[in-house]
PDB file of C-alpha atoms in Angstrom:
ATOM      1  CA  ILE A  89     140.963 132.246 213.289  1.00 70.00           C
ATOM      2  CA  ALA A  90     139.839 134.663 210.612  1.00 78.00           C
ATOM      3  CA  GLY A  91     136.477 133.798 209.074  1.00 87.00           C
ATOM      4  CA  PHE A  92     135.738 130.798 211.312  1.00 89.00           C
ATOM      5  CA  GLY A  93     132.873 132.472 213.191  1.00 92.00           C
ATOM      6  CA  LYS A  94     131.352 133.499 209.870  1.00 93.00           C
ATOM      7  CA  TRP A  95     131.612 129.892 208.636  1.00 90.00           C
ATOM      8  CA  VAL A  96     129.879 128.603 211.804  1.00 93.00           C
ATOM      9  CA  ASP A  97     127.119 131.238 211.418  1.00 94.00           C
ATOM     10  CA  TYR A  98     126.603 130.186 207.789  1.00 93.00           C
ATOM     11  CA  PHE A  99     126.091 126.535 208.703  1.00 91.00           C
ATOM     12  CA  LEU A 100     123.954 127.331 211.728  1.00 92.00           C
ATOM     13  CA  ALA A 101     121.493 129.043 209.355  1.00 91.00           C
ATOM     14  CA  TRP A 102     122.051 126.384 206.662  1.00 87.00           C
ATOM     15  CA  GLU A 103     118.984 124.793 205.040  1.00 83.00           C
ATOM     16  CA  MET A 104     118.549 121.921 202.594  1.00 79.00           C
ATOM     17  CA  GLY A 105     119.637 123.018 199.155  1.00 79.00           C
ATOM     18  CA  ASP A 106     122.126 125.581 200.452  1.00 80.00           C
ATOM     19  CA  SER A 107     125.695 125.085 199.344  1.00 81.00           C
ATOM     20  CA  ASP A 108     128.165 123.289 201.565  1.00 80.00           C
ATOM     21  CA  PHE A 109     130.912 124.487 199.230  1.00 81.00           C
ATOM     22  CA  GLY A 110     131.476 120.913 198.032  1.00 74.00           C
ATOM     23  CA  CYS A 111     133.189 120.163 201.317  1.00 76.00           C
ATOM     24  CA  TYR A 112     132.620 119.271 204.941  1.00 79.00           C
ATOM     25  CA  ASN A 113     129.201 120.071 206.375  1.00 86.00           C
ATOM     26  CA  PRO A 114     129.519 120.214 210.178  1.00 90.00           C
ATOM     27  CA  TRP A 115     125.977 119.171 211.117  1.00 90.00           C
ATOM     28  CA  ASN A 116     126.468 116.088 213.366  1.00 92.00           C
ATOM     29  CA  MET A 117     129.126 114.555 211.127  1.00 89.00           C
ATOM     30  CA  GLN A 118     130.131 111.677 213.416  1.00 90.00           C
ATOM     31  CA  ALA A 119     126.531 110.582 213.910  1.00 90.00           C
ATOM     32  CA  ARG A 120     126.003 110.871 210.139  1.00 87.00           C
ATOM     33  CA  TYR A 121     128.861 108.493 209.488  1.00 86.00           C
ATOM     34  CA  LEU A 122     127.435 106.016 211.993  1.00 87.00           C
ATOM     35  CA  THR A 123     124.047 106.089 210.272  1.00 84.00           C
ATOM     36  CA  CYS A 124     125.113 106.262 206.633  1.00 75.00           C
ATOM     37  CA  ASN A 125     123.169 103.128 205.665  1.00 64.00           C
ATOM     38  CA  GLU A 126     119.967 104.493 207.184  1.00 48.00           C
ATOM     39  CA  GLY A 127     117.120 104.508 204.684  1.00 52.00           C
ATOM     40  CA  ASP A 128     117.054 102.153 201.734  1.00 53.00           C
ATOM     41  CA  PRO A 129     118.350  98.769 203.011  1.00 55.00           C
ATOM     42  CA  LYS A 130     119.336  97.796 199.438  1.00 54.00           C
ATOM     43  CA  GLN A 131     121.975 100.542 199.356  1.00 51.00           C
ATOM     44  CA  LYS A 132     125.168 100.066 201.283  1.00 49.00           C
ATOM     45  CA  TYR A 133     125.587 103.820 201.630  1.00 45.00           C
ATOM     46  CA  VAL A 134     122.773 106.308 201.229  1.00 48.00           C
ATOM     47  CA  HIS A 135     125.293 109.115 201.713  1.00 51.00           C
ATOM     48  CA  THR A 136     128.978 109.547 202.237  1.00 57.00           C
ATOM     49  CA  GLY A 137     128.603 111.443 205.484  1.00 60.00           C
ATOM     50  CA  HIS A 138     130.444 114.463 204.110  1.00 66.00           C
ATOM     51  CA  GLY A 139     127.471 116.145 202.484  1.00 72.00           C
ATOM     52  CA  VAL A 140     123.945 116.615 203.794  1.00 78.00           C
ATOM     53  CA  LYS A 141     121.115 115.924 201.375  1.00 76.00           C
ATOM     54  CA  THR A 142     118.151 115.231 203.704  1.00 77.00           C
ATOM     55  CA  TYR A 143     116.876 116.358 207.082  1.00 78.00           C
ATOM     56  CA  ALA A 144     117.626 112.865 208.452  1.00 77.00           C
ATOM     57  CA  MET A 145     121.264 113.404 207.509  1.00 80.00           C
ATOM     58  CA  LYS A 146     121.345 116.815 209.208  1.00 86.00           C
ATOM     59  CA  ILE A 147     119.765 115.438 212.400  1.00 87.00           C
ATOM     60  CA  PRO A 148     120.669 111.716 212.305  1.00 88.00           C
ATOM     61  CA  ASN A 149     118.946 108.949 214.231  1.00 90.00           C
ATOM     62  CA  ILE A 150     120.980 108.897 217.451  1.00 92.00           C
ATOM     63  CA  THR A 151     119.516 105.536 218.522  1.00 92.00           C
ATOM     64  CA  LEU A 152     120.835 103.944 215.334  1.00 90.00           C
ATOM     65  CA  ALA A 153     124.195 105.675 215.814  1.00 90.00           C
ATOM     66  CA  PHE A 154     124.378 104.276 219.390  1.00 92.00           C
ATOM     67  CA  GLN A 155     123.533 100.777 218.140  1.00 91.00           C
ATOM     68  CA  ASN A 156     126.177 100.955 215.437  1.00 88.00           C
ATOM     69  CA  LEU A 157     128.778 102.272 217.881  1.00 89.00           C
ATOM     70  CA  HIS A 158     128.168  99.225 220.100  1.00 90.00           C
ATOM     71  CA  ASN A 159     128.864  96.934 217.128  1.00 89.00           C
ATOM     72  CA  TYR A 160     132.397  98.114 216.395  1.00 88.00           C
ATOM     73  CA  TRP A 161     135.188  95.591 216.806  1.00 90.00           C
ATOM     74  CA  PHE A 162     137.404  98.343 218.211  1.00 94.00           C
ATOM     75  CA  LEU A 163     136.688 101.769 219.634  1.00 94.00           C
ATOM     76  CA  GLY A 164     139.477 104.249 220.268  1.00 94.00           C
ATOM     77  CA  ILE A 165     139.319 107.796 221.590  1.00 94.00           C
ATOM     78  CA  VAL A 166     141.837 110.357 220.369  1.00 89.00           C
ATOM     79  CA  ASP A 167     141.867 111.994 223.815  1.00 91.00           C
ATOM     80  CA  TYR A 168     143.125 108.637 225.088  1.00 92.00           C
ATOM     81  CA  TYR A 169     145.434 107.945 222.170  1.00 88.00           C
ATOM     82  CA  GLU A 170     148.035 105.728 223.876  1.00 87.00           C
ATOM     83  CA  PRO A 171     145.517 103.613 225.822  1.00 92.00           C
ATOM     84  CA  SER A 172     143.509 103.323 222.594  1.00 93.00           C
ATOM     85  CA  MET A 173     146.543 101.971 220.730  1.00 90.00           C
ATOM     86  CA  CYS A 174     147.193  99.530 223.563  1.00 92.00           C
ATOM     87  CA  ILE A 175     143.605  98.293 223.469  1.00 94.00           C
ATOM     88  CA  LEU A 176     143.823  97.987 219.676  1.00 93.00           C
ATOM     89  CA  VAL A 177     146.953  95.834 219.942  1.00 91.00           C
ATOM     90  CA  TYR A 178     145.331  93.696 222.631  1.00 95.00           C
ATOM     91  CA  THR A 179     142.110  93.347 220.623  1.00 94.00           C
ATOM     92  CA  ALA A 180     144.070  92.260 217.549  1.00 93.00           C
ATOM     93  CA  THR A 181     146.637  90.012 219.231  1.00 92.00           C
ATOM     94  CA  GLU A 182     145.257  89.104 222.675  1.00 94.00           C
ATOM     95  CA  SER A 183     148.608  90.269 224.035  1.00 92.00           C
ATOM     96  CA  MET A 184     149.131  93.532 225.921  1.00 92.00           C
ATOM     97  CA  PRO A 185     152.613  95.067 225.712  1.00 88.00           C
ATOM     98  CA  GLU A 186     154.099  95.718 229.156  1.00 86.00           C
ATOM     99  CA  LYS A 187     154.855  99.318 228.184  1.00 86.00           C
ATOM    100  CA  CYS A 188     151.079  99.911 228.067  1.00 91.00           C
ATOM    101  CA  ASP A 189     151.036  99.837 231.866  1.00 92.00           C
ATOM    102  CA  CYS A 190     151.143 103.578 232.517  1.00 88.00           C
ATOM    103  CA  ARG A 191     152.697 103.031 235.958  1.00 88.00           C
ATOM    104  CA  ARG A 192     155.950 102.167 234.179  1.00 81.00           C
ATOM    105  CA  LYS A 193     158.424 105.029 234.156  1.00 62.00           C
ATOM    106  CA  GLN A 194     159.828 104.391 230.678  1.00 58.00           C
ATOM    107  CA  LYS A 195     157.006 104.294 228.171  1.00 54.00           C
ATOM    108  CA  ASN A 196     157.363 105.120 224.509  1.00 57.00           C
ATOM    109  CA  LEU A 197     154.807 103.403 222.358  1.00 56.00           C
ATOM    110  CA  ASN A 198     156.226 104.867 219.143  1.00 55.00           C
ATOM    111  CA  THR A 199     159.182 102.454 219.339  1.00 55.00           C
ATOM    112  CA  ASP A 200     156.922  99.392 219.244  1.00 56.00           C
ATOM    113  CA  PRO A 201     156.349  98.151 215.654  1.00 56.00           C
ATOM    114  CA  ARG A 202     152.823  97.036 216.600  1.00 54.00           C
ATOM    115  CA  PHE A 203     151.771 100.690 217.004  1.00 55.00           C
ATOM    116  CA  PRO A 204     151.065 102.757 213.902  1.00 54.00           C
ATOM    117  CA  SER A 205     153.089 105.926 213.677  1.00 52.00           C
ATOM    118  CA  ILE A 206     151.078 109.094 214.087  1.00 44.00           C
ATOM    119  CA  PHE A 207     153.788 111.237 212.571  1.00 40.00           C
ATOM    120  CA  GLY A 208     153.519 112.323 208.959  1.00 43.00           C
ATOM    121  CA  HIS A 209     149.810 111.506 208.695  1.00 50.00           C
ATOM    122  CA  PHE A 210     148.260 114.858 209.577  1.00 52.00           C
ATOM    123  CA  TRP A 211     146.305 116.953 207.102  1.00 59.00           C
ATOM    124  CA  HIS A 212     146.123 120.556 208.198  1.00 61.00           C
ATOM    125  CA  HIS A 213     144.268 121.875 205.130  1.00 63.00           C
ATOM    126  CA  ASP A 214     146.314 125.077 205.387  1.00 69.00           C
ATOM    127  CA  VAL A 215     144.643 125.947 208.703  1.00 70.00           C
ATOM    128  CA  PRO A 216     147.108 127.745 210.971  1.00 72.00           C
ATOM    129  CA  ILE A 217     148.071 126.178 214.286  1.00 74.00           C
ATOM    130  CA  HIS A 218     145.577 127.376 216.867  1.00 72.00           C
ATOM    131  CA  ASP A 219     144.165 126.795 220.334  1.00 77.00           C
ATOM    132  CA  VAL A 220     140.365 126.637 220.252  1.00 79.00           C
ATOM    133  CA  LYS A 221     140.040 127.742 223.892  1.00 79.00           C
ATOM    134  CA  LYS A 222     142.208 130.817 223.287  1.00 84.00           C
ATOM    135  CA  ASP A 223     141.496 131.675 219.648  1.00 85.00           C
ATOM    136  CA  VAL A 224     137.747 131.028 219.295  1.00 90.00           C
ATOM    137  CA  PRO A 225     135.234 133.221 221.159  1.00 91.00           C
ATOM    138  CA  ALA A 226     132.916 131.465 223.623  1.00 92.00           C
ATOM    139  CA  SER A 227     129.900 132.619 221.586  1.00 94.00           C
ATOM    140  CA  THR A 228     131.251 130.755 218.543  1.00 93.00           C
ATOM    141  CA  ILE A 229     131.932 127.624 220.593  1.00 93.00           C
ATOM    142  CA  TYR A 230     128.335 127.770 221.831  1.00 95.00           C
ATOM    143  CA  LYS A 231     127.131 127.945 218.222  1.00 95.00           C
ATOM    144  CA  MET A 232     129.424 125.070 217.259  1.00 94.00           C
ATOM    145  CA  ASP A 233     127.849 122.948 219.986  1.00 94.00           C
ATOM    146  CA  MET A 234     124.437 123.598 218.423  1.00 95.00           C
ATOM    147  CA  LEU A 235     125.704 122.110 215.150  1.00 94.00           C
ATOM    148  CA  ILE A 236     126.936 118.929 216.827  1.00 94.00           C
ATOM    149  CA  GLN A 237     124.328 118.137 219.486  1.00 95.00           C
ATOM    150  CA  LYS A 238     123.969 114.515 218.341  1.00 95.00           C
ATOM    151  CA  ASP A 239     127.748 114.158 218.048  1.00 95.00           C
ATOM    152  CA  LEU A 240     128.202 115.378 221.622  1.00 96.00           C
ATOM    153  CA  LYS A 241     125.818 112.687 222.901  1.00 96.00           C
ATOM    154  CA  LEU A 242     127.560 110.096 220.741  1.00 95.00           C
ATOM    155  CA  TYR A 243     130.974 111.131 222.067  1.00 96.00           C
ATOM    156  CA  GLU A 244     129.775 110.824 225.675  1.00 96.00           C
ATOM    157  CA  LEU A 245     128.649 107.266 224.974  1.00 95.00           C
ATOM    158  CA  ALA A 246     131.875 106.436 223.132  1.00 96.00           C
ATOM    159  CA  VAL A 247     134.004 107.653 226.048  1.00 97.00           C
ATOM    160  CA  THR A 248     131.862 105.679 228.502  1.00 96.00           C
ATOM    161  CA  LEU A 249     132.225 102.505 226.418  1.00 95.00           C
ATOM    162  CA  PHE A 250     135.964 103.073 225.995  1.00 97.00           C
ATOM    163  CA  LEU A 251     136.609 103.698 229.703  1.00 97.00           C
ATOM    164  CA  GLN A 252     134.612 100.584 230.613  1.00 97.00           C
ATOM    165  CA  LYS A 253     136.670  98.488 228.159  1.00 96.00           C
ATOM    166  CA  ALA A 254     139.886  99.930 229.633  1.00 97.00           C
ATOM    167  CA  LYS A 255     138.713  99.207 233.193  1.00 97.00           C
ATOM    168  CA  ASP A 256     137.752  95.634 232.273  1.00 97.00           C
ATOM    169  CA  LEU A 257     141.176  95.038 230.725  1.00 97.00           C
ATOM    170  CA  GLU A 258     142.961  96.640 233.676  1.00 97.00           C
ATOM    171  CA  GLU A 259     141.175  94.266 236.074  1.00 97.00           C
ATOM    172  CA  ARG A 260     141.719  91.215 233.854  1.00 96.00           C
ATOM    173  CA  LEU A 261     145.408  91.907 233.152  1.00 96.00           C
ATOM    174  CA  GLY A 262     146.494  93.574 236.404  1.00 95.00           C
ATOM    175  CA  MET A 263     147.729  96.635 234.485  1.00 94.00           C
ATOM    176  CA  LYS A 264     146.910 100.316 234.603  1.00 95.00           C
ATOM    177  CA  LEU A 265     146.078 101.626 231.121  1.00 94.00           C
ATOM    178  CA  ILE A 266     144.815 105.067 232.150  1.00 93.00           C
ATOM    179  CA  CYS A 267     146.698 106.959 234.863  1.00 87.00           C
TER     180      CYS A 267
END
């Protein structure tokens, strides 16, 4: 992807006061969003998460992010999209659709009105279709990981929490949500 490595290099060297082009700043964005009320307790949001105005926003408090992650009513993981939608439906209705049992041969969640459609809701921002593993050099991926160290830890915890919730529901309901 033309220019992507240059963009990563720019943000890796980024310091407070540098431009983020009025757009997405990649430094630990997920952890920033989970700590956006950190600071002045009188303010609901000290920052929007998109921009970075302080060092604490660049390197957010991971303990606070972990605590906030534990407090969510629902946690879904895009890598487990269908099981996430099943758990969302169960969390909202206390009823698990039979088609969520992944041992069933015929399973199409998109035909169930309780599942939001994922089609037509994708913003590509004029970025061409690409495969990160094929189109981005390993050196750039390494640099990207440096920008999201807190996010990587947060994601590990989120997946652990999600898989535990799925396992608990599988045992309780006698279904297999993740095959």
